[in-house]
PDB file of C-alpha atoms in Angstrom:
ATOM      1  CA  MET I  20     -14.596 -45.140  49.838  1.00 50.00           C
ATOM      2  CA  LYS I  21     -13.487 -45.602  46.240  1.00 51.00           C
ATOM      3  CA  THR I  22     -13.004 -42.530  44.070  1.00 45.00           C
ATOM      4  CA  THR I  23     -13.910 -42.797  40.463  1.00 44.00           C
ATOM      5  CA  ILE I  24     -12.386 -40.395  38.008  1.00 41.00           C
ATOM      6  CA  HIS I  25     -14.616 -39.675  35.028  1.00 39.00           C
ATOM      7  CA  ARG I  26     -12.750 -38.372  32.020  1.00 37.00           C
ATOM      8  CA  ARG I  27     -14.444 -36.378  29.372  1.00 36.00           C
ATOM      9  CA  PRO I  28     -14.256 -38.052  25.993  1.00 39.00           C
ATOM     10  CA  SER I  29     -11.774 -36.379  23.703  1.00 42.00           C
ATOM     11  CA  LEU I  30     -13.406 -34.026  21.134  1.00 45.00           C
ATOM     12  CA  ASN I  31     -11.330 -35.808  18.588  1.00 46.00           C
ATOM     13  CA  ALA I  32     -12.487 -39.380  19.649  1.00 49.00           C
ATOM     14  CA  GLY I  33     -13.341 -41.479  16.579  1.00 52.00           C
ATOM     15  CA  LEU I  34     -11.891 -39.133  14.013  1.00 55.00           C
ATOM     16  CA  ASP I  35      -9.559 -40.626  11.471  1.00 64.00           C
ATOM     17  CA  ASP I  36      -6.224 -38.944  10.679  1.00 68.00           C
ATOM     18  CA  ARG I  37      -7.632 -37.042   7.747  1.00 66.00           C
ATOM     19  CA  SER I  38     -10.465 -35.592   9.867  1.00 65.00           C
ATOM     20  CA  LEU I  39      -8.080 -34.617  12.600  1.00 66.00           C
ATOM     21  CA  ALA I  40      -5.857 -32.911   9.975  1.00 68.00           C
ATOM     22  CA  PHE I  41      -8.885 -31.052   8.711  1.00 63.00           C
ATOM     23  CA  HIS I  42      -9.837 -29.856  12.195  1.00 64.00           C
ATOM     24  CA  ARG I  43      -6.241 -28.725  12.945  1.00 67.00           C
ATOM     25  CA  PHE I  44      -6.197 -26.865   9.629  1.00 65.00           C
ATOM     26  CA  ARG I  45      -9.570 -25.074  10.305  1.00 62.00           C
ATOM     27  CA  GLU I  46      -8.416 -23.984  13.739  1.00 64.00           C
ATOM     28  CA  SER I  47      -5.149 -22.601  12.324  1.00 61.00           C
ATOM     29  CA  ILE I  48      -6.929 -20.404   9.726  1.00 55.00           C
ATOM     30  CA  PRO I  49      -6.986 -16.755  10.635  1.00 50.00           C
ATOM     31  CA  ALA I  50     -10.418 -15.326  11.485  1.00 50.00           C
ATOM     32  CA  THR I  51     -10.429 -13.303   8.324  1.00 43.00           C
ATOM     33  CA  TYR I  52     -10.416 -16.439   6.172  1.00 50.00           C
ATOM     34  CA  ARG I  53     -12.987 -16.511   3.365  1.00 66.00           C
ATOM     35  CA  SER I  54     -12.671 -18.257  -0.075  1.00 80.00           C
ATOM     36  CA  GLN I  55     -15.300 -17.865  -2.629  1.00 74.00           C
ATOM     37  CA  ALA I  56     -16.623 -21.373  -2.595  1.00 75.00           C
ATOM     38  CA  ALA I  57     -14.384 -23.395  -0.278  1.00 79.00           C
ATOM     39  CA  GLN I  58     -11.800 -23.996  -2.946  1.00 86.00           C
ATOM     40  CA  ASP I  59      -9.027 -23.853  -0.431  1.00 86.00           C
ATOM     41  CA  ILE I  60     -10.691 -26.526   1.762  1.00 83.00           C
ATOM     42  CA  PHE I  61     -11.170 -28.689  -1.389  1.00 85.00           C
ATOM     43  CA  VAL I  62      -7.498 -28.265  -2.359  1.00 90.00           C
ATOM     44  CA  ALA I  63      -6.136 -28.818   1.165  1.00 88.00           C
ATOM     45  CA  THR I  64      -8.259 -32.048   1.403  1.00 86.00           C
ATOM     46  CA  LEU I  65      -7.059 -33.401  -1.936  1.00 91.00           C
ATOM     47  CA  ASN I  66      -3.461 -32.694  -0.876  1.00 93.00           C
ATOM     48  CA  GLY I  67      -3.947 -34.477   2.507  1.00 90.00           C
ATOM     49  CA  PHE I  68      -3.512 -31.100   4.391  1.00 89.00           C
ATOM     50  CA  LYS I  69       0.051 -30.988   3.191  1.00 93.00           C
ATOM     51  CA  ASN I  70       2.329 -28.325   4.760  1.00 93.00           C
ATOM     52  CA  ASP I  71       4.580 -26.142   2.622  1.00 94.00           C
ATOM     53  CA  GLY I  72       2.743 -26.730  -0.619  1.00 96.00           C
ATOM     54  CA  SER I  73       2.820 -24.461  -3.686  1.00 97.00           C
ATOM     55  CA  PHE I  74       0.294 -22.781  -5.961  1.00 97.00           C
ATOM     56  CA  LEU I  75      -0.009 -20.634  -9.026  1.00 97.00           C
ATOM     57  CA  GLU I  76      -2.913 -18.241  -8.705  1.00 95.00           C
ATOM     58  CA  ILE I  77      -3.897 -16.290 -11.818  1.00 95.00           C
ATOM     59  CA  GLY I  78      -6.510 -13.620 -11.106  1.00 90.00           C
ATOM     60  CA  SER I  79      -5.805 -13.415  -7.376  1.00 86.00           C
ATOM     61  CA  ALA I  80      -7.830 -10.248  -6.815  1.00 82.00           C
ATOM     62  CA  TRP I  81      -7.753  -9.184  -3.142  1.00 80.00           C
ATOM     63  CA  PRO I  82      -5.083 -10.606  -0.816  1.00 82.00           C
ATOM     64  CA  VAL I  83      -7.448 -11.872   1.930  1.00 80.00           C
ATOM     65  CA  TYR I  84     -11.075 -11.127   1.188  1.00 76.00           C
ATOM     66  CA  ILE I  85     -12.621 -14.021  -0.879  1.00 80.00           C
ATOM     67  CA  ASN I  86      -9.105 -15.095  -1.848  1.00 86.00           C
ATOM     68  CA  ASN I  87      -8.866 -18.798  -2.698  1.00 89.00           C
ATOM     69  CA  THR I  88      -5.338 -19.398  -1.435  1.00 92.00           C
ATOM     70  CA  PHE I  89      -5.105 -17.173   1.688  1.00 90.00           C
ATOM     71  CA  SER I  90      -5.760 -19.934   4.106  1.00 88.00           C
ATOM     72  CA  LEU I  91      -3.428 -22.317   2.367  1.00 92.00           C
ATOM     73  CA  GLU I  92      -0.578 -19.733   2.854  1.00 92.00           C
ATOM     74  CA  GLY I  93      -1.680 -18.663   6.380  1.00 88.00           C
ATOM     75  CA  GLY I  94      -2.803 -21.971   7.711  1.00 86.00           C
ATOM     76  CA  LEU I  95      -0.515 -24.587   6.000  1.00 90.00           C
ATOM     77  CA  GLY I  96       2.537 -22.459   5.071  1.00 93.00           C
ATOM     78  CA  TRP I  97       2.089 -22.725   1.279  1.00 95.00           C
ATOM     79  CA  ARG I  98       3.715 -20.274  -1.008  1.00 96.00           C
ATOM     80  CA  GLY I  99       2.826 -19.287  -4.472  1.00 96.00           C
ATOM     81  CA  LEU I 100       3.066 -17.080  -7.477  1.00 97.00           C
ATOM     82  CA  MET I 101       0.161 -14.710  -7.522  1.00 94.00           C
ATOM     83  CA  VAL I 102      -0.830 -12.779 -10.627  1.00 95.00           C
ATOM     84  CA  GLU I 103      -3.247  -9.842 -10.610  1.00 90.00           C
ATOM     85  CA  ARG I 104      -3.504  -7.223 -13.392  1.00 88.00           C
ATOM     86  CA  GLN I 105      -5.237  -4.431 -11.444  1.00 81.00           C
ATOM     87  CA  LYS I 106      -2.785  -2.032  -9.800  1.00 78.00           C
ATOM     88  CA  GLU I 107      -5.557  -0.378  -7.723  1.00 76.00           C
ATOM     89  CA  GLN I 108      -8.559  -2.098  -6.239  1.00 71.00           C
ATOM     90  CA  SER I 109     -11.480  -1.393  -4.012  1.00 66.00           C
ATOM     91  CA  PHE I 110     -13.667  -3.569  -1.843  1.00 62.00           C
ATOM     92  CA  PRO I 111     -17.426  -3.938  -2.650  1.00 60.00           C
ATOM     93  CA  ASP I 112     -19.598  -1.424  -0.773  1.00 56.00           C
ATOM     94  CA  GLN I 113     -16.575   0.459   0.528  1.00 59.00           C
ATOM     95  CA  ALA I 114     -15.189   3.855  -0.460  1.00 60.00           C
ATOM     96  CA  GLY I 115     -11.633   4.335  -1.659  1.00 66.00           C
ATOM     97  CA  THR I 116      -9.007   2.108  -3.243  1.00 73.00           C
ATOM     98  CA  PHE I 117      -5.829   0.310  -2.171  1.00 73.00           C
ATOM     99  CA  ASN I 118      -2.534  -0.417  -3.968  1.00 80.00           C
ATOM    100  CA  THR I 119      -2.730  -4.115  -4.861  1.00 80.00           C
ATOM    101  CA  LEU I 120       1.094  -4.830  -4.734  1.00 83.00           C
ATOM    102  CA  GLU I 121       1.514  -3.156  -1.363  1.00 86.00           C
ATOM    103  CA  ALA I 122      -1.466  -5.053   0.050  1.00 84.00           C
ATOM    104  CA  TYR I 123      -0.056  -8.357  -1.160  1.00 85.00           C
ATOM    105  CA  LYS I 124       3.405  -7.592   0.298  1.00 89.00           C
ATOM    106  CA  LYS I 125       1.782  -6.870   3.678  1.00 90.00           C
ATOM    107  CA  GLU I 126      -0.836  -9.682   3.805  1.00 88.00           C
ATOM    108  CA  ARG I 127       0.906 -12.451   1.841  1.00 91.00           C
ATOM    109  CA  PRO I 128       4.606 -12.522   2.831  1.00 92.00           C
ATOM    110  CA  LEU I 129       5.346 -16.125   1.734  1.00 93.00           C
ATOM    111  CA  SER I 130       4.271 -15.643  -1.885  1.00 94.00           C
ATOM    112  CA  LYS I 131       5.659 -13.764  -4.898  1.00 94.00           C
ATOM    113  CA  HIS I 132       3.252 -11.173  -6.489  1.00 93.00           C
ATOM    114  CA  LEU I 133       3.082  -9.956 -10.023  1.00 93.00           C
ATOM    115  CA  ILE I 134       0.820  -7.014 -10.983  1.00 90.00           C
ATOM    116  CA  LYS I 135       0.722  -7.735 -14.672  1.00 93.00           C
ATOM    117  CA  ASP I 136      -1.456  -9.141 -17.498  1.00 95.00           C
ATOM    118  CA  ALA I 137      -1.135 -12.906 -17.244  1.00 95.00           C
ATOM    119  CA  THR I 138      -0.764 -13.262 -21.103  1.00 95.00           C
ATOM    120  CA  GLU I 139       2.492 -11.190 -20.907  1.00 96.00           C
ATOM    121  CA  ILE I 140       4.210 -13.357 -18.270  1.00 96.00           C
ATOM    122  CA  ASP I 141       6.939 -15.947 -18.859  1.00 97.00           C
ATOM    123  CA  PHE I 142       5.658 -18.343 -16.155  1.00 96.00           C
ATOM    124  CA  LYS I 143       8.535 -20.751 -16.547  1.00 96.00           C
ATOM    125  CA  LYS I 144      11.071 -18.066 -15.890  1.00 97.00           C
ATOM    126  CA  GLU I 145       9.067 -16.609 -12.926  1.00 96.00           C
ATOM    127  CA  LEU I 146       8.612 -19.994 -11.267  1.00 96.00           C
ATOM    128  CA  GLU I 147      12.293 -20.859 -11.755  1.00 96.00           C
ATOM    129  CA  GLU I 148      13.513 -17.448 -10.418  1.00 95.00           C
ATOM    130  CA  GLY I 149      11.115 -17.826  -7.538  1.00 94.00           C
ATOM    131  CA  ASN I 150      12.629 -21.242  -6.657  1.00 95.00           C
ATOM    132  CA  PHE I 151       9.247 -22.926  -6.916  1.00 96.00           C
ATOM    133  CA  PRO I 152       9.128 -26.777  -7.152  1.00 95.00           C
ATOM    134  CA  ARG I 153       8.735 -28.389 -10.626  1.00 93.00           C
ATOM    135  CA  VAL I 154       5.315 -29.724  -9.570  1.00 94.00           C
ATOM    136  CA  ILE I 155       2.799 -27.155  -8.457  1.00 96.00           C
ATOM    137  CA  ASP I 156       0.116 -28.414  -5.959  1.00 97.00           C
ATOM    138  CA  TYR I 157      -2.663 -26.041  -7.016  1.00 96.00           C
ATOM    139  CA  LEU I 158      -3.319 -24.042 -10.184  1.00 96.00           C
ATOM    140  CA  GLN I 159      -6.160 -21.524  -9.825  1.00 93.00           C
ATOM    141  CA  ILE I 160      -7.321 -19.498 -12.765  1.00 92.00           C
ATOM    142  CA  ASP I 161     -10.056 -16.991 -11.800  1.00 87.00           C
ATOM    143  CA  LEU I 162     -10.485 -14.382 -14.567  1.00 79.00           C
TER     144      LEU I 162
END
């Protein structure tokens, strides 16, 4: 009696390298991931799901909730310079506030955080002191 082994087709069968990279990226994103309008997916796709990229985020608001670079940092190891002018913030429909800088330090360890008006920042100096590359992969301005 001949035994036939049936193998299940791979879930990745027929996907090109970019699609595979996208699926790996999506699986690596923490469950709390949420950007406002999939900006992070757009940026990751344009950059070929590059690891260790860099960003400059002006108007970064919350460190995780509807943040447009959270999954780039958490899923692909990117780091960036994040600028937010509000020292204290609150979540919609929730009581209380949180300290913006402390929240960023806790939730976004790879990035540098400035709680300051963006018009008062010497970006060249901050990027050089933060040892960022000369070419930034993603510039986000959300004011």
